[in-house]
Amino acid sequence: MIEKSRSEPELDLGEADDASPAAAKQAGMDDTPIAPGALAKHVRILGRGPGRSRNLEQHEAREAMTAILDGSADPVAVGALLMLMRYRAENAAEIAGFVEAMRDRIPHWRALPVTLDWPSYASGRSRGLPLFLLSAKLLAQAGEKVLVHGWNSNSNPFADVRSHVDEAGIPLATTADEAANALGSHGIAYAPLECIEPEFLRVLKLRDVLGLRSPMNTACRAMNPGGAAVSVQGVFHPPYRELQQDAAALLGEHTSLVIKGGGGEFERHPSKAIAVYGLLNGTVIDEVAQPFLDETRRLADAAPVAGDLGHLWRGERTDDFAEATVIGTAALALHAAGCATDDVAARTLASKLWAQRLG
């Protein structure tokens, strides 16, 4: 078990709203003025009506998200903007613009020595154990520097990512410096979204007010806070695969794989054909990763108990399906990272890494 840093601050990792400009304004702690018209032109562009409205251009989306994050946008306008974008269906330029504004706020994270970005933003309601954490560990074992980051609004204790990072042996990083140290010593770190930037979580959690997800969910997946050369992303709804692929291209990224994964995470079902979208060395790909296991049972169906993820990693519990999920998921990431030429070779390497984890 990996101990947390002695200098790690006490955090409520489930909430960070009190640190937001909106909360600070209410407490009289912040003097950033709200500009009533900060988003007016953006809302007008989106909502003028049939034949006259359009999606935002990339630079317009960047302007809008900048105003949202710096607290100068009126909350009513923020809600109108996000829901109009959802109603119209956000496009790649809008997501890329949002991401650019987000990256502008986190230069200290962008300087990290990350080679593989692994976002985790699924709700987890239909998930079992986050087996993909063990896949990410295998990538670190292969020499990649892996940054897992996210926020998961789930009530399923077995699917909660944060409650499992410690037993998976993944250090939790609350600052960019802690992440750098963890990447140096373990090759992997998990960064909660609100520790990367509290404002990102504030905007993401507007879902609680609006009742619907917003484009911020997609932007967080595409954020790549550490500036890794390779990213892997999971989605729940298939249409978002191409959206995230196209946004990555607009952001100048060259390798970004997107799959419809377990519960919306980058996690491969070993008994199903998995469509793989994205960019591989700058080339758009649309491939199918073939099933390699006949069994369809999940570890979640076998009544998991506390500590099962750690038991699986340490060889104290065996489960053919769970192990195939870990290996198959790692194989896709290894292929993306250039560690293998194809899926079959990548699965061979992942299987070897899985066997070697026990020393």
Short mmCIF file of N, CA, C and O in Angstrom, two decimals, residues 12 37 43 49 65 73 77 129 133 175 192 254 260 262 281 286 314-315 344:
data_model
loop_
_atom_site.label_atom_id
_atom_site.label_comp_id
_atom_site.label_asym_id
_atom_site.label_seq_id
_atom_site.Cartn_x
_atom_site.Cartn_y
_atom_site.Cartn_z
N ASP A 12 -11.68 18.00 1.36
CA ASP A 12 -12.94 17.32 1.09
C ASP A 12 -12.98 17.10 -0.40
O ASP A 12 -13.32 17.99 -1.17
N GLY A 37 -23.18 41.65 -19.58
CA GLY A 37 -23.19 41.32 -21.00
C GLY A 37 -22.04 40.48 -21.46
O GLY A 37 -21.81 40.34 -22.67
N VAL A 43 -24.56 33.97 -26.40
CA VAL A 43 -25.92 33.43 -26.28
C VAL A 43 -26.73 33.82 -27.51
O VAL A 43 -27.51 33.00 -28.04
N GLY A 49 -32.48 31.78 -33.42
CA GLY A 49 -33.63 31.16 -34.06
C GLY A 49 -33.26 30.43 -35.34
O GLY A 49 -32.13 30.55 -35.84
N MET A 65 -15.76 30.51 -22.37
CA MET A 65 -15.30 29.73 -21.22
C MET A 65 -14.37 30.54 -20.34
O MET A 65 -14.38 30.40 -19.11
N ALA A 73 -18.92 36.24 -15.79
CA ALA A 73 -20.17 35.99 -16.51
C ALA A 73 -21.32 35.85 -15.53
O ALA A 73 -21.20 35.20 -14.48
N ALA A 77 -26.65 33.85 -17.64
CA ALA A 77 -26.09 33.72 -18.99
C ALA A 77 -25.30 32.44 -19.14
O ALA A 77 -25.30 31.81 -20.20
N LEU A 129 -16.29 -2.62 -10.35
CA LEU A 129 -15.00 -2.11 -9.90
C LEU A 129 -14.29 -1.38 -11.04
O LEU A 129 -14.38 -1.78 -12.21
N LEU A 133 -8.14 1.10 -13.61
CA LEU A 133 -7.03 1.62 -12.80
C LEU A 133 -5.84 0.67 -12.83
O LEU A 133 -4.68 1.11 -12.85
N THR A 175 -1.68 18.56 -5.77
CA THR A 175 -1.01 19.71 -6.38
C THR A 175 -0.19 19.20 -7.56
O THR A 175 0.12 18.00 -7.67
N PRO A 192 -7.56 14.65 -8.56
CA PRO A 192 -8.97 15.05 -8.54
C PRO A 192 -9.16 16.34 -9.32
O PRO A 192 -8.30 17.24 -9.28
N HIS A 254 -1.98 14.44 -31.70
CA HIS A 254 -1.69 13.47 -32.74
C HIS A 254 -2.14 12.05 -32.41
O HIS A 254 -2.35 11.25 -33.32
N LYS A 260 -16.29 3.44 -26.76
CA LYS A 260 -17.45 3.33 -25.89
C LYS A 260 -17.08 2.29 -24.85
O LYS A 260 -17.11 1.09 -25.12
N GLY A 262 -16.77 0.64 -20.68
CA GLY A 262 -17.62 0.22 -19.57
C GLY A 262 -18.07 1.39 -18.72
O GLY A 262 -17.25 2.06 -18.10
N ASN A 281 -0.96 8.73 -34.36
CA ASN A 281 0.15 9.40 -35.05
C ASN A 281 -0.36 10.36 -36.12
O ASN A 281 0.19 10.45 -37.23
N ASP A 286 -10.59 4.36 -37.56
CA ASP A 286 -11.92 3.81 -37.26
C ASP A 286 -11.77 2.31 -37.36
O ASP A 286 -11.93 1.72 -38.43
N ARG A 314 -2.66 -7.99 -6.35
CA ARG A 314 -1.64 -8.73 -5.60
C ARG A 314 -1.73 -10.23 -5.80
O ARG A 314 -0.97 -10.99 -5.19
N GLY A 315 -2.65 -10.69 -6.62
CA GLY A 315 -2.78 -12.12 -6.88
C GLY A 315 -3.48 -12.87 -5.78
O GLY A 315 -3.45 -14.11 -5.75
N VAL A 344 -3.15 -7.41 -31.20
CA VAL A 344 -2.70 -8.75 -30.77
C VAL A 344 -1.35 -8.66 -30.07
O VAL A 344 -1.15 -9.22 -28.99
#
